[in-house]
Each structure stands twice: as structure tokens, then as C-alpha cells.
PDB file of C-alpha atoms and ligand atoms in Angstrom:
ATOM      1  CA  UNK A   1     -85.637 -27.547  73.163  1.00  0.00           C
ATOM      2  CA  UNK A   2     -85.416 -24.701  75.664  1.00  0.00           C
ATOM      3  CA  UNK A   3     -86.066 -20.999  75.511  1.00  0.00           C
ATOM      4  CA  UNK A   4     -88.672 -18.749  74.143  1.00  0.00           C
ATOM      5  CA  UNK A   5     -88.649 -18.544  70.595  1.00  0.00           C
ATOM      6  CA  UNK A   6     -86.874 -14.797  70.837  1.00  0.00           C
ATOM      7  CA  UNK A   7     -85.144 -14.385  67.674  1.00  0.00           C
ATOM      8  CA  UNK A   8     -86.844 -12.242  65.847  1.00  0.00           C
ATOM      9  CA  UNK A   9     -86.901 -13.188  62.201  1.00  0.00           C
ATOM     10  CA  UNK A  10     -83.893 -11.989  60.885  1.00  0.00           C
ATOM     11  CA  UNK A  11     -82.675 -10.361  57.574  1.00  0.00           C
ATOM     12  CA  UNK A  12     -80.778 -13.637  55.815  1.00  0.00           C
ATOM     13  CA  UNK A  13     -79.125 -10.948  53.615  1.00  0.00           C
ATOM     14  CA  UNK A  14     -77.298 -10.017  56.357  1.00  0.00           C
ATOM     15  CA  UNK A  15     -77.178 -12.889  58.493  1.00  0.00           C
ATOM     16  CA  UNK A  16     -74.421 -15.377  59.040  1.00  0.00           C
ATOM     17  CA  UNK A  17     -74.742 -18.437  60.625  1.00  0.00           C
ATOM     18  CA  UNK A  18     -72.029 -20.290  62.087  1.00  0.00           C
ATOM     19  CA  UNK A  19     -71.984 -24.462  63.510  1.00  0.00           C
ATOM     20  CA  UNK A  20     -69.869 -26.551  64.991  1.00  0.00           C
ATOM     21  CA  UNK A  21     -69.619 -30.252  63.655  1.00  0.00           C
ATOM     22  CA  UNK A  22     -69.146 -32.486  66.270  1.00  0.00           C
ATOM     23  CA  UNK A  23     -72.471 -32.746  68.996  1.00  0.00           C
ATOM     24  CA  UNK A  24     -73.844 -29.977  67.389  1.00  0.00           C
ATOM     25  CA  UNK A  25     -74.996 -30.654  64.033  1.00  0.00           C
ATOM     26  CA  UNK A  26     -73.678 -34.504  64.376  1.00  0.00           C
ATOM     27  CA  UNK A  27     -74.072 -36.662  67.549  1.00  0.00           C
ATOM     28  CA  UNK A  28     -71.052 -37.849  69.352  1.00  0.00           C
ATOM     29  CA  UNK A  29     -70.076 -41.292  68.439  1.00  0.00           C
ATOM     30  CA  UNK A  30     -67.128 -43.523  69.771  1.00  0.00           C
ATOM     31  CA  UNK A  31     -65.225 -43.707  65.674  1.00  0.00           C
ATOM     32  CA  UNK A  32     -64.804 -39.824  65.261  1.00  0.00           C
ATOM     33  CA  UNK A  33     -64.788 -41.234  60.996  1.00  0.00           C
ATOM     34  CA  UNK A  34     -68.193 -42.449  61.717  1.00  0.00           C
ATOM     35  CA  UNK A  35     -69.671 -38.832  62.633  1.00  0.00           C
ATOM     36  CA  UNK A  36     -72.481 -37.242  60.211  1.00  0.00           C
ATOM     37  CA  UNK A  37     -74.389 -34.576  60.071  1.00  0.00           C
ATOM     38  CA  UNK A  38     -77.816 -34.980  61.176  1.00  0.00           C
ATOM     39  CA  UNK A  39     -80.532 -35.742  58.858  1.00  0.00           C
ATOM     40  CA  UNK A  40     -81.764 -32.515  56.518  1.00  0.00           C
ATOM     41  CA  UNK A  41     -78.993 -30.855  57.685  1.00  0.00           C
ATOM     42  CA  UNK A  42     -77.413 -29.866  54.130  1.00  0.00           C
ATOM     43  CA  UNK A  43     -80.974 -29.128  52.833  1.00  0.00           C
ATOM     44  CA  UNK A  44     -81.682 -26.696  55.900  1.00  0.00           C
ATOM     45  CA  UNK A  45     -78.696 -25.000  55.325  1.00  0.00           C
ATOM     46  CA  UNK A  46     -79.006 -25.002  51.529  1.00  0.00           C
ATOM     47  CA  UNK A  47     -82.309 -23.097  52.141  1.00  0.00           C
ATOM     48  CA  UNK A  48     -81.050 -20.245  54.505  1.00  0.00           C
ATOM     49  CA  UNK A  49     -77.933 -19.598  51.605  1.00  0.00           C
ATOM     50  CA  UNK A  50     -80.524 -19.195  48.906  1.00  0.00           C
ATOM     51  CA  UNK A  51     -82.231 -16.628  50.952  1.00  0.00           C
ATOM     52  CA  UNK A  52     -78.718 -15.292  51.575  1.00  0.00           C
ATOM     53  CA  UNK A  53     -77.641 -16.207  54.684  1.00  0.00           C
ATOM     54  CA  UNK A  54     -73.923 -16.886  54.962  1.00  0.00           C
ATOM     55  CA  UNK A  55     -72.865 -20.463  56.776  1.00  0.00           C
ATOM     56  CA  UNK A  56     -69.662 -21.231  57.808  1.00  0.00           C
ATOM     57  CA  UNK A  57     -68.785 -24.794  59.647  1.00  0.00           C
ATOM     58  CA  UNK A  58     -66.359 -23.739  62.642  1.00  0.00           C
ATOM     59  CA  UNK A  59     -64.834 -27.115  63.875  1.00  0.00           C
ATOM     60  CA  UNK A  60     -61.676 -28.284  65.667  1.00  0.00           C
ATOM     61  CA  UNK A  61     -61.599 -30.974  62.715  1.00  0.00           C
ATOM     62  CA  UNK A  62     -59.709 -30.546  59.882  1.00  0.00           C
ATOM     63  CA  UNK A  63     -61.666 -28.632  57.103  1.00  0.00           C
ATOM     64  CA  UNK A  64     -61.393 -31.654  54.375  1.00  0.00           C
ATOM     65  CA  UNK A  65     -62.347 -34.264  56.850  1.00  0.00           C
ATOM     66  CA  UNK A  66     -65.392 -32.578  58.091  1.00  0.00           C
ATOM     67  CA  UNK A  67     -66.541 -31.625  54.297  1.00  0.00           C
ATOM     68  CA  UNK A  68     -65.942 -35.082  53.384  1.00  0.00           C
ATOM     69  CA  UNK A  69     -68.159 -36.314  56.693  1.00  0.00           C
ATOM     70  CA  UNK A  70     -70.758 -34.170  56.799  1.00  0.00           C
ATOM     71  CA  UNK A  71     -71.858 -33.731  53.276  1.00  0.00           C
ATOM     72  CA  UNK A  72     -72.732 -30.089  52.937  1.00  0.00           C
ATOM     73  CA  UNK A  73     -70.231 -28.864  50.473  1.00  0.00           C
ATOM     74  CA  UNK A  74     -72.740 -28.027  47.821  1.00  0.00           C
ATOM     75  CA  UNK A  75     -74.207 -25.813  50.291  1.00  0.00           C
ATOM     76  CA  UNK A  76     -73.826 -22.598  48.242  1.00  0.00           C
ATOM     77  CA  UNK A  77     -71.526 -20.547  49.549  1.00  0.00           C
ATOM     78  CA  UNK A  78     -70.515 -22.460  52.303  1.00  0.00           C
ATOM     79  CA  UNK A  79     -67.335 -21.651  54.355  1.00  0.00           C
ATOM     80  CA  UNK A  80     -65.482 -23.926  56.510  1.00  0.00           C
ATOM     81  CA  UNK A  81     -63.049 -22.612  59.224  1.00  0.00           C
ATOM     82  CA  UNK A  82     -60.506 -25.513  60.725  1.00  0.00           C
ATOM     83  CA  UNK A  83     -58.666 -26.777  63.188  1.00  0.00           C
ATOM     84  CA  UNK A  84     -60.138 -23.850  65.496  1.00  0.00           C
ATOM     85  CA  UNK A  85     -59.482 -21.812  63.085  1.00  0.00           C
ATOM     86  CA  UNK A  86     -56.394 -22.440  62.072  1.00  0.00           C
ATOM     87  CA  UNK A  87     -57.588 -23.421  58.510  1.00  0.00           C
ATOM     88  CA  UNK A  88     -60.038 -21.803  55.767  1.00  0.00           C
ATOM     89  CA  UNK A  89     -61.786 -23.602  52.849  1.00  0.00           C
ATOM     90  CA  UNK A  90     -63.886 -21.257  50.674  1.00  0.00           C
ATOM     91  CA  UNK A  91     -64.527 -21.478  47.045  1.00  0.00           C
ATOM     92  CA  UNK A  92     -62.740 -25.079  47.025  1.00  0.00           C
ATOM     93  CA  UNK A  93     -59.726 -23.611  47.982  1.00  0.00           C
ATOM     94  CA  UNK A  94     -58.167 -24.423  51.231  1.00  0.00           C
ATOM     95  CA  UNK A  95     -56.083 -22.235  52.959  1.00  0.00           C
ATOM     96  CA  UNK A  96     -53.920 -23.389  55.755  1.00  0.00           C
ATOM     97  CA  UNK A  97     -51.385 -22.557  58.682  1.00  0.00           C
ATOM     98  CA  UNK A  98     -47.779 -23.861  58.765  1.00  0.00           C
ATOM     99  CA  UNK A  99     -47.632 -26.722  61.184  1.00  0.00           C
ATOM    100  CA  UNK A 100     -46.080 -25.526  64.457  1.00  0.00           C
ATOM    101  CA  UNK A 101     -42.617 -27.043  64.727  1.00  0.00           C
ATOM    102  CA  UNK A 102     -43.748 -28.881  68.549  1.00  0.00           C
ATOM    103  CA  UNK A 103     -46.461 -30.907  66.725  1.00  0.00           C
ATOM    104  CA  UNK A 104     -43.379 -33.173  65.078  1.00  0.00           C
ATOM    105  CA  UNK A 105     -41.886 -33.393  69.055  1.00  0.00           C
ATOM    106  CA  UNK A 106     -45.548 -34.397  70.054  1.00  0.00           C
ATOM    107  CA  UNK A 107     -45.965 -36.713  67.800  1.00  0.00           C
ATOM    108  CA  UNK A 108     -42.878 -38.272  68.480  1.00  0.00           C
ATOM    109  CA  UNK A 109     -43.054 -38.234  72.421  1.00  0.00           C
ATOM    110  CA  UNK A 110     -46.347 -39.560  72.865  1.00  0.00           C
ATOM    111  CA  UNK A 111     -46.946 -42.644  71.184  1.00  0.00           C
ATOM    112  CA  UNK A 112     -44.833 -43.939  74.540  1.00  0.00           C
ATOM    113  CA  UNK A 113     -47.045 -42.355  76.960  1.00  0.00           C
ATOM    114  CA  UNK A 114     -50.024 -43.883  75.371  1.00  0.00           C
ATOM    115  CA  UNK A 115     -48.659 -47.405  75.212  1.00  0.00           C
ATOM    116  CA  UNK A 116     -49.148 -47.078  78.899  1.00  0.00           C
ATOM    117  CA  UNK A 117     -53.027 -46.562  79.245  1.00  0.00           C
ATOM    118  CA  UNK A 118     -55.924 -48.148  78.606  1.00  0.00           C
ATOM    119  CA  UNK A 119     -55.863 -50.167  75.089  1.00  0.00           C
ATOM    120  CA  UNK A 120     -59.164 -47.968  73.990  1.00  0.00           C
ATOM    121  CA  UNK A 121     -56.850 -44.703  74.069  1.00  0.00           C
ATOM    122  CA  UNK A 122     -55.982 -43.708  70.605  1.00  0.00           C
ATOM    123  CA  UNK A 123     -53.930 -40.468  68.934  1.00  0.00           C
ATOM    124  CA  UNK A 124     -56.006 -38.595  66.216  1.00  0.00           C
ATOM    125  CA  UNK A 125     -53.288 -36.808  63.865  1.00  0.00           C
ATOM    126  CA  UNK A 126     -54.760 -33.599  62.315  1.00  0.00           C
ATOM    127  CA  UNK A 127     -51.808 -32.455  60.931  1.00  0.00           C
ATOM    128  CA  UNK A 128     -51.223 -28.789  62.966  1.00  0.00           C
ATOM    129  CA  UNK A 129     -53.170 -30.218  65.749  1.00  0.00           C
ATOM    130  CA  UNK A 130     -53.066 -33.729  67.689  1.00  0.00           C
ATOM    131  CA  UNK A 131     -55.783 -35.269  69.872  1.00  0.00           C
ATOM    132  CA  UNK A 132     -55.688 -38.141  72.633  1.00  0.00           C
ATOM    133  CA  UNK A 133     -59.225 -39.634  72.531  1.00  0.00           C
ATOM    134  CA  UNK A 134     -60.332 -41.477  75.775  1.00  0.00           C
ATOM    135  CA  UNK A 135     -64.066 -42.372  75.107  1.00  0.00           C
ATOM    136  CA  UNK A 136     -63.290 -45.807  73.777  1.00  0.00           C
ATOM    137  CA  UNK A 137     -61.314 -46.761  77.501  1.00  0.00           C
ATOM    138  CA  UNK A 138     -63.009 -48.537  79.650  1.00  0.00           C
ATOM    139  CA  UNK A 139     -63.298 -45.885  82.523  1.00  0.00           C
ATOM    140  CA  UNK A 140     -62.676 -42.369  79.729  1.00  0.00           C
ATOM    141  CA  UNK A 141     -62.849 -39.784  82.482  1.00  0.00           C
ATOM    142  CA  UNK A 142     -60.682 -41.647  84.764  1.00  0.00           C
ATOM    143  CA  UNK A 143     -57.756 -42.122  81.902  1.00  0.00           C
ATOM    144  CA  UNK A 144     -58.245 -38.297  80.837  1.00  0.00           C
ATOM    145  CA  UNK A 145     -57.355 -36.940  84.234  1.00  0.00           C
ATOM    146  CA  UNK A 146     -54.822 -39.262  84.513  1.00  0.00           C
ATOM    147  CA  UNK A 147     -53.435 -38.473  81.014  1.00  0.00           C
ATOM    148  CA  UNK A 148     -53.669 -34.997  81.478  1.00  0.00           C
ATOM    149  CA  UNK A 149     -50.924 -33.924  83.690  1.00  0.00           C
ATOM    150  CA  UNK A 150     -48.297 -35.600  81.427  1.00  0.00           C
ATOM    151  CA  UNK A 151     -49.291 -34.792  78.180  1.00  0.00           C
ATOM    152  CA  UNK A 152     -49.916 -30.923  79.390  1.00  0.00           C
ATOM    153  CA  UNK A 153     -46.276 -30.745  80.373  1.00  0.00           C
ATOM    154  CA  UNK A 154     -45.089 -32.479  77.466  1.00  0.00           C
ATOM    155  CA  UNK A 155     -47.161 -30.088  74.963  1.00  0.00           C
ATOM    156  CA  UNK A 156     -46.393 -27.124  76.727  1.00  0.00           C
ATOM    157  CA  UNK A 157     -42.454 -27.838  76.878  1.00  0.00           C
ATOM    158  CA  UNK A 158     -43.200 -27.897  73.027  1.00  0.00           C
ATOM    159  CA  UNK A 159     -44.772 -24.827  72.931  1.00  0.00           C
ATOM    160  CA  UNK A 160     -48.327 -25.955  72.339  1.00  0.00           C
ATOM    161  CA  UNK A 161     -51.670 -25.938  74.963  1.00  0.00           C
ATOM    162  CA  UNK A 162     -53.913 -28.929  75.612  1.00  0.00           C
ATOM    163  CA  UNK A 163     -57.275 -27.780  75.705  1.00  0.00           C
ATOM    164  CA  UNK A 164     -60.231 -30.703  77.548  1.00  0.00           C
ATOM    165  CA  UNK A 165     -62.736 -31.506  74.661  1.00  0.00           C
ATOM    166  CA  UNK A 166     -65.635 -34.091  75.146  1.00  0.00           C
ATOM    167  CA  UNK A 167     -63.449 -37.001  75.935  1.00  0.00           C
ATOM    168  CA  UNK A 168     -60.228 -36.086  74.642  1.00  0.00           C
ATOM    169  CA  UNK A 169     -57.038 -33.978  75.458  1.00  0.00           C
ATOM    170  CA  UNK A 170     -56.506 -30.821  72.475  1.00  0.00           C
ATOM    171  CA  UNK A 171     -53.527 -30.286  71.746  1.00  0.00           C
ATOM    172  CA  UNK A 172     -52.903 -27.244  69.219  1.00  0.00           C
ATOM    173  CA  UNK A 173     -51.809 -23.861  68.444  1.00  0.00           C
ATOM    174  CA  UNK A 174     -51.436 -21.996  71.629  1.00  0.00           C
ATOM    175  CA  UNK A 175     -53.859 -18.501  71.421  1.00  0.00           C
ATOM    176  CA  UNK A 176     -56.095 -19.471  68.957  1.00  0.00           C
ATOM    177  CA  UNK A 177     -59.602 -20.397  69.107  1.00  0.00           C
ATOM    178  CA  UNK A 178     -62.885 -20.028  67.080  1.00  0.00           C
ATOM    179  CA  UNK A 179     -62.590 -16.497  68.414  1.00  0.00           C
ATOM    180  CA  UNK A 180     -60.647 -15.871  65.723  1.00  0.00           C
ATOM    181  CA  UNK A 181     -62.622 -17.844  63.398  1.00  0.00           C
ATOM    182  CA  UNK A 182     -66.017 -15.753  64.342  1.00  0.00           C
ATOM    183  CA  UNK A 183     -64.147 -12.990  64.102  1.00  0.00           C
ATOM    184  CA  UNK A 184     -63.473 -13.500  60.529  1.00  0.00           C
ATOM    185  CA  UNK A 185     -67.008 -13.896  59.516  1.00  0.00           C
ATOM    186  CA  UNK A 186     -68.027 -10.784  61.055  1.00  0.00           C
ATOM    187  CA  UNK A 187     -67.763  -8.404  58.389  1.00  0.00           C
ATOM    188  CA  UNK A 188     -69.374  -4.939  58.150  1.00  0.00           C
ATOM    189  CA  UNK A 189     -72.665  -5.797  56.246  1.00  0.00           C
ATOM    190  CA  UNK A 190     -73.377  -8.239  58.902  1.00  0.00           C
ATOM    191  CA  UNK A 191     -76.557  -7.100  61.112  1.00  0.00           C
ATOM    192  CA  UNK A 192     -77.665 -10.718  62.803  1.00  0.00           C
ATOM    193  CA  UNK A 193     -74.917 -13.431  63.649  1.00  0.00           C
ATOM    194  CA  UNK A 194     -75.957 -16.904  65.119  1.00  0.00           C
ATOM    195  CA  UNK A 195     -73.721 -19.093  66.258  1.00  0.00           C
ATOM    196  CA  UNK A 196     -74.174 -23.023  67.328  1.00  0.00           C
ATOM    197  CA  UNK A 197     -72.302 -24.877  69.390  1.00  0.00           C
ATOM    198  CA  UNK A 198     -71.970 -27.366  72.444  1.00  0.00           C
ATOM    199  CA  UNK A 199     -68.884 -28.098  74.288  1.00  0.00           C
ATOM    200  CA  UNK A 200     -66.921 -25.538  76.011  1.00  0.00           C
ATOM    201  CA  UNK A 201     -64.246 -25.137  73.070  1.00  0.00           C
ATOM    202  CA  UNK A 202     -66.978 -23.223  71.417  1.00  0.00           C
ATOM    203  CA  UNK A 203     -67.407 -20.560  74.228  1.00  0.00           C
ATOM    204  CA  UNK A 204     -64.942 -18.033  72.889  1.00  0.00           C
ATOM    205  CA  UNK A 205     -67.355 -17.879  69.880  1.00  0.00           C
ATOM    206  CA  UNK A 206     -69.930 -17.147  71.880  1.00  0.00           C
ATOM    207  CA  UNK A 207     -67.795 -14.408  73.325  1.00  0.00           C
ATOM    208  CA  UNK A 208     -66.650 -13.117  70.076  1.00  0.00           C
ATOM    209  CA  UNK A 209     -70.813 -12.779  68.934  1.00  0.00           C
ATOM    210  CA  UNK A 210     -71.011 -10.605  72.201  1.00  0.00           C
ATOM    211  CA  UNK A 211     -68.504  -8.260  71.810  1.00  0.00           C
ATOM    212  CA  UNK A 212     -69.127  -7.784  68.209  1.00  0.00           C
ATOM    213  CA  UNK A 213     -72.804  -7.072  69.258  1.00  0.00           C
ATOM    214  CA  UNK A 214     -71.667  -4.899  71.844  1.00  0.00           C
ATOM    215  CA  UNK A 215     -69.299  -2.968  69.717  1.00  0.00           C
ATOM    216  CA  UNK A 216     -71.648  -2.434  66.311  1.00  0.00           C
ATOM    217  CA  UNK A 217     -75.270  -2.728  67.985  1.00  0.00           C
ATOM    218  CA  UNK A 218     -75.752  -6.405  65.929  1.00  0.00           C
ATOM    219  CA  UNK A 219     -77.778  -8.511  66.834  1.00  0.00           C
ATOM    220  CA  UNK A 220     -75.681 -12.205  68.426  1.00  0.00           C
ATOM    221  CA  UNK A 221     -77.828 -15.351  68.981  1.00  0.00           C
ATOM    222  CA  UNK A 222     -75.951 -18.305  70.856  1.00  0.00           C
ATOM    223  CA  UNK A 223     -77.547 -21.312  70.780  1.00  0.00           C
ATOM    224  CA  UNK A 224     -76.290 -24.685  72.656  1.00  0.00           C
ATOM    225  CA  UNK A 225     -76.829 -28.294  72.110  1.00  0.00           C
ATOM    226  CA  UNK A 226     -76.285 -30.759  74.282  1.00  0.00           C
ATOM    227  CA  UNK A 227     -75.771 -31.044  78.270  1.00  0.00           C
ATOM    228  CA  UNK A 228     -73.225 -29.203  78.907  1.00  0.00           C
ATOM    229  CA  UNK A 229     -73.848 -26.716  81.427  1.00  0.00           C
ATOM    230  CA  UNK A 230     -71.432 -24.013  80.837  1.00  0.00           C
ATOM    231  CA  UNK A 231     -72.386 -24.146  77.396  1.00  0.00           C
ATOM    232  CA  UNK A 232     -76.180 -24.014  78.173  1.00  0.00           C
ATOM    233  CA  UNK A 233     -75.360 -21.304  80.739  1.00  0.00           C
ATOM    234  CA  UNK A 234     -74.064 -18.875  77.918  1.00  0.00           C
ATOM    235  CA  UNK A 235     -76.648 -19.348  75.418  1.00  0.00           C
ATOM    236  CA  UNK A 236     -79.764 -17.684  74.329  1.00  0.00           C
ATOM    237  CA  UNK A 237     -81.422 -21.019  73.288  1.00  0.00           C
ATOM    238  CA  UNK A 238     -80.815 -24.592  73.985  1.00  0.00           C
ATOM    239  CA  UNK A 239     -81.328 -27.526  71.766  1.00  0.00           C
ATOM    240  CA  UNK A 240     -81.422 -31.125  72.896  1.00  0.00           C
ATOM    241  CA  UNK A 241     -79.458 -32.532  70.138  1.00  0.00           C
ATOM    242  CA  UNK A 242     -78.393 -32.230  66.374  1.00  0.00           C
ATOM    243  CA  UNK A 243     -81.553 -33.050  65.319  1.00  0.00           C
ATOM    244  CA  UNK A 244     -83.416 -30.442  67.590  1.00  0.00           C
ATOM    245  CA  UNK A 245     -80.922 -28.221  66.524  1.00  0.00           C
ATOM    246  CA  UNK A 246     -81.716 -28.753  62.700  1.00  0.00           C
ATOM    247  CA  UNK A 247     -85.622 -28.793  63.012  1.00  0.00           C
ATOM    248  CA  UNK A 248     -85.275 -25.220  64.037  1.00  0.00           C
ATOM    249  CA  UNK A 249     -82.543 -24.227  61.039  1.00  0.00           C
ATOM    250  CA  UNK A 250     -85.297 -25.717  58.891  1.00  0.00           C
ATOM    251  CA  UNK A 251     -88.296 -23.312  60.778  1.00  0.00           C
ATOM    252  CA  UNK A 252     -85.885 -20.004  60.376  1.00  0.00           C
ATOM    253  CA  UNK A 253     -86.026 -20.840  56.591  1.00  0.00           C
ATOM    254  CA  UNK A 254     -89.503 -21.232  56.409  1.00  0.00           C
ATOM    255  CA  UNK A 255     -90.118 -17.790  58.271  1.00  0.00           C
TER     256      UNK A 255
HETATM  257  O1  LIG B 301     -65.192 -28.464  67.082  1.00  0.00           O
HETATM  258  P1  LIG B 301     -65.911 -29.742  66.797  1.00  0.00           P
HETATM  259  O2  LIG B 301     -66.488 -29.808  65.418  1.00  0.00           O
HETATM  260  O3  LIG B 301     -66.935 -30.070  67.861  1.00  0.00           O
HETATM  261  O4  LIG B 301     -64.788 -30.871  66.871  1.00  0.00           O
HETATM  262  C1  LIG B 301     -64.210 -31.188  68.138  1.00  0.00           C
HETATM  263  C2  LIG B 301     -63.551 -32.547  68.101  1.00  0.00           C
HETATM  264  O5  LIG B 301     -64.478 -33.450  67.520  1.00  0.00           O
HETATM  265  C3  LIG B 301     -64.076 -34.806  67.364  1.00  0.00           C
HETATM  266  O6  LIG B 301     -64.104 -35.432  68.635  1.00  0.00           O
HETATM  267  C4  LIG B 301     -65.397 -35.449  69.231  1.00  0.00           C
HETATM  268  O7  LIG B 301     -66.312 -36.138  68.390  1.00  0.00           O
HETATM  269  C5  LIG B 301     -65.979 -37.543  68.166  1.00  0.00           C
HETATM  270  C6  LIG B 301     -67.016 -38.112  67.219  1.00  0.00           C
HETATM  271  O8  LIG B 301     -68.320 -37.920  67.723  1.00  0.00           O
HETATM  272  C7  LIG B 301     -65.932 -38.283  69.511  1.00  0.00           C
HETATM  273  O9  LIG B 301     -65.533 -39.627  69.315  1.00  0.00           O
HETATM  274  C8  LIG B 301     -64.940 -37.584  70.466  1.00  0.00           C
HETATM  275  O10 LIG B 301     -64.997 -38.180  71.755  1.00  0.00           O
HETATM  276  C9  LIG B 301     -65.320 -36.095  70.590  1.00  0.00           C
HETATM  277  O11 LIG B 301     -64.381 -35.391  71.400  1.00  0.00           O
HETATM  278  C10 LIG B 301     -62.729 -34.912  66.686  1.00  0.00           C
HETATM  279  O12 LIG B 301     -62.277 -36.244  66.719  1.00  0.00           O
HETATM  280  C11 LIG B 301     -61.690 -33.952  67.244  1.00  0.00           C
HETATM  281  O13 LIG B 301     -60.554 -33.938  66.416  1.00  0.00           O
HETATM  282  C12 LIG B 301     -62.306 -32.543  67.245  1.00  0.00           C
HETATM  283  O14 LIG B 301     -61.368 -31.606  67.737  1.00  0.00           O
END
């Protein structure tokens, strides 16, 4: 852990408290299926909503998968934005986008392309979003910048954008990010908003807390896990991992 302990303790009443899944509040593993939340994770959390605070998962997963993987869906009033915000799930009820008529070109174009590289390359389906996943090749930074070029021009001629991800290639709704997602949650009775995350897909929700600070005098904590340095850079408090992270979700209850 990093960073004076400068957050003040805030009002959970008013306090929402947004988390990414994947490296934040689970580690990074090679089977994306075999992701889970770190340990005392749903009890942290479950704390914090009894004494009001409002948490919301923001992920580039799908909503069900990463309710079904991470276990915290008897958090009480838990929210869980998808697919970068592309999808909602509150009160059980999941609420979704129309998939984007270039996902059905994707997925037809490149199962071909992949057949070419490394045997550890693998396509992750996600329904209004598909992902090329690299970490399992033998050399995964290699194949993603040699992936890249050709599966950027083959989304965009669909009308899509490829966004870089810890060792895999986005591709997904242009113009949407968990901007919009952090947006959302930012409603007027909100005074403190905290948001967690640690890969650079999560910076516009960093930049979202900001503005909304700047434009309603609220109070934005960004906190970072992991290594990443742009993520690091652009956060009020860094955590080593998931279960740094969760060891100080547990102390902000306590407070
Ligand atoms: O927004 P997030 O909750 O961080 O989700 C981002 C992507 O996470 C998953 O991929 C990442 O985690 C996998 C499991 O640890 C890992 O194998 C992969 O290399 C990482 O990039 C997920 O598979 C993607 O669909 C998400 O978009």
C-alpha cells in the first residue's frame, strides 16, 4: 500500500463506492472463468451497504458472469454496470444494450485471423463485446502487437474500436466507457465517490470522479491496484493487490 491515509472518514449515507473486477478486487489469472474475488471481499462490502454506502461493480465483463464469479450478489443493494457500461443489473433485473450489428461481422471474420497465431490465443464472446486474449501465448505481448494492426482495421471497418486491456485486444461499442457508467452512479445526494480500479480502461472513471468533484464540490477518491503506472499516476492511493485493496474496504467500515 501507498499513500497517506487521506480520506477522511466519509458519510456512507452518501457515499458510493465503485470496483472493477478483474486485478482489482480479483487477481489476474490465465482462465478469465477461474477469476474470484478476493477473500472477505463480499463481507467488506456487505458492511459499507449496511452503513449505507452504495456499491456498484463497473467491469468490462458481462454483468451475469461477473455476479456469478465473484459472489457478491447478496451484497445489499449492490449494482453491477457491464460490458463498460453497456449493461445494468440492479434489483435482479438486467438491463442491456442491443448488440451492435459489426459484432456478428467480427465474429465471423476473426476466427481466421486467429487460426494464424499462437495456439494459446483464444476469442472471449461477450455478446455486445468480443475479446482476443493473448496471455496464454507463449510470447503474449509479442502476439498482441502483432494482432493488433489487423484486428483494429477489421473492427473499425465494422464500426467498432479495439481498446488494449491487460493482455488482450477490446473490441466493443465505440464511445463508451465506464465514464458513462460513473456517471450514472453520481446522483445528487452523493457527497463522497470512490472509485477502484487498475488497468488503464478504468481511467475515464477516474476522470468522470474529477469532473463531478469539480463541478458539485464532492469529494472523488481514486484508488489503483496493481503496477500499472498510468493508473498509479492518476490515483490518490495505491494498493498492491486485491487483497490490499480489500483490507482497507474492511478498515473504512470499521471507522
Ligand atoms: O473491467 P474488468 O473487470 O477489469 O474486466 C476487464 C477484462 O477482464 C478479463 O480479462 C482480464 O482478466 C482475465 C482473468 O484474470 C485475464 O485472463 C485477462 O488476461 C485480463 O485481460 C475478461 O476476460 C475481459 O472480458 C474483461 O474485459
Amino acid at each position: 500500500m501507498t499513500g497517506t491515509d487521506d480520506f477522511p472518514p466519509p458519510d456512507l449515507a452518501h457515499t458510493v463506492i465503485g470496483l472493477d473486477f478483474d486485478g482489482t478486487l480479483s487477481e489476474i489469472v490465465p482462465n478469465p472463468d477461474a477469476a474470484r474475488a478476493a477473500d472477505g471481499t463480499a463481507q467488506a462490502l456487505a458492511v459499507l451497504a449496511a452503513a449505507g454506502a452504495r456499491i456498484a461493480i463497473v467491469t468490462g465483463r458481462d454483468a451475469e458472469t461477473v455476479l456469478r464469479l465473484s459472489g457478491l450478489s447478496a451484497v445489499p443493494g449492490l449494482v453491477v454496470s457491464g460490458l463498460h457500461g453497456a449493461q445494468w443489473w440492479r434489483d435482479g433485473q438486467l438491463r442491456s444494450r442491443d448488440e451492435p450489428p459489426g459484432i456478428a461481422q467480427l465474429r465471423a471474420q476473426l476466427p481466421p485471423v486467429l487460426e494464424r497465431a499462437d495456439p494459446g490465443v483464444w476469442l472471449e464472446d461477450k455478446g455486445l463485446s468480443l475479446v482476443v486474449h493473448t496471455r496464454r501465448a507463449a510470447d503474449p505481448v509479442t502476439e498482441l502487437d502483432r494482432l493488433r494492426p489487423e484486428v483494429r482495421t477489421l473492427a473499425e471497418a465494422a464500426g467498432l474500436q479495439v481498446v488494449d486491456g491487460k493482455g488482450v485486444l477490446e473490441i466493443r461499442i465505440p464511445q463508451l466507457s465506464k465514464a458513462d457508467a460513473v456517471a450514472e452512479l453520481l446522483t445528487p445526494d452523493v457527497r463522497t465517490a470512490v472509485f477502484g480500479g487498475d488497468d488503464i480502461g478504468d481511467l475515464p472513471a477516474f476522470e468522470q470522479l474529477r469532473r463531478w468533484a469539480r463541478q458539485t464540490g464532492g469529494h472523488a477518491y481514486a484508488v489503483a491496484v496493481g503496477d500499472v503506472a498510468e493508473v498509479r499516476a492518476a490515483a490518490d492511493r495505491c494498493f498492491d493487490d486485491p487483497a490490499d485493496l480489500v483490507r482497507w474496504l474492511r478498515q473504512l467500515g470499521q471507522r
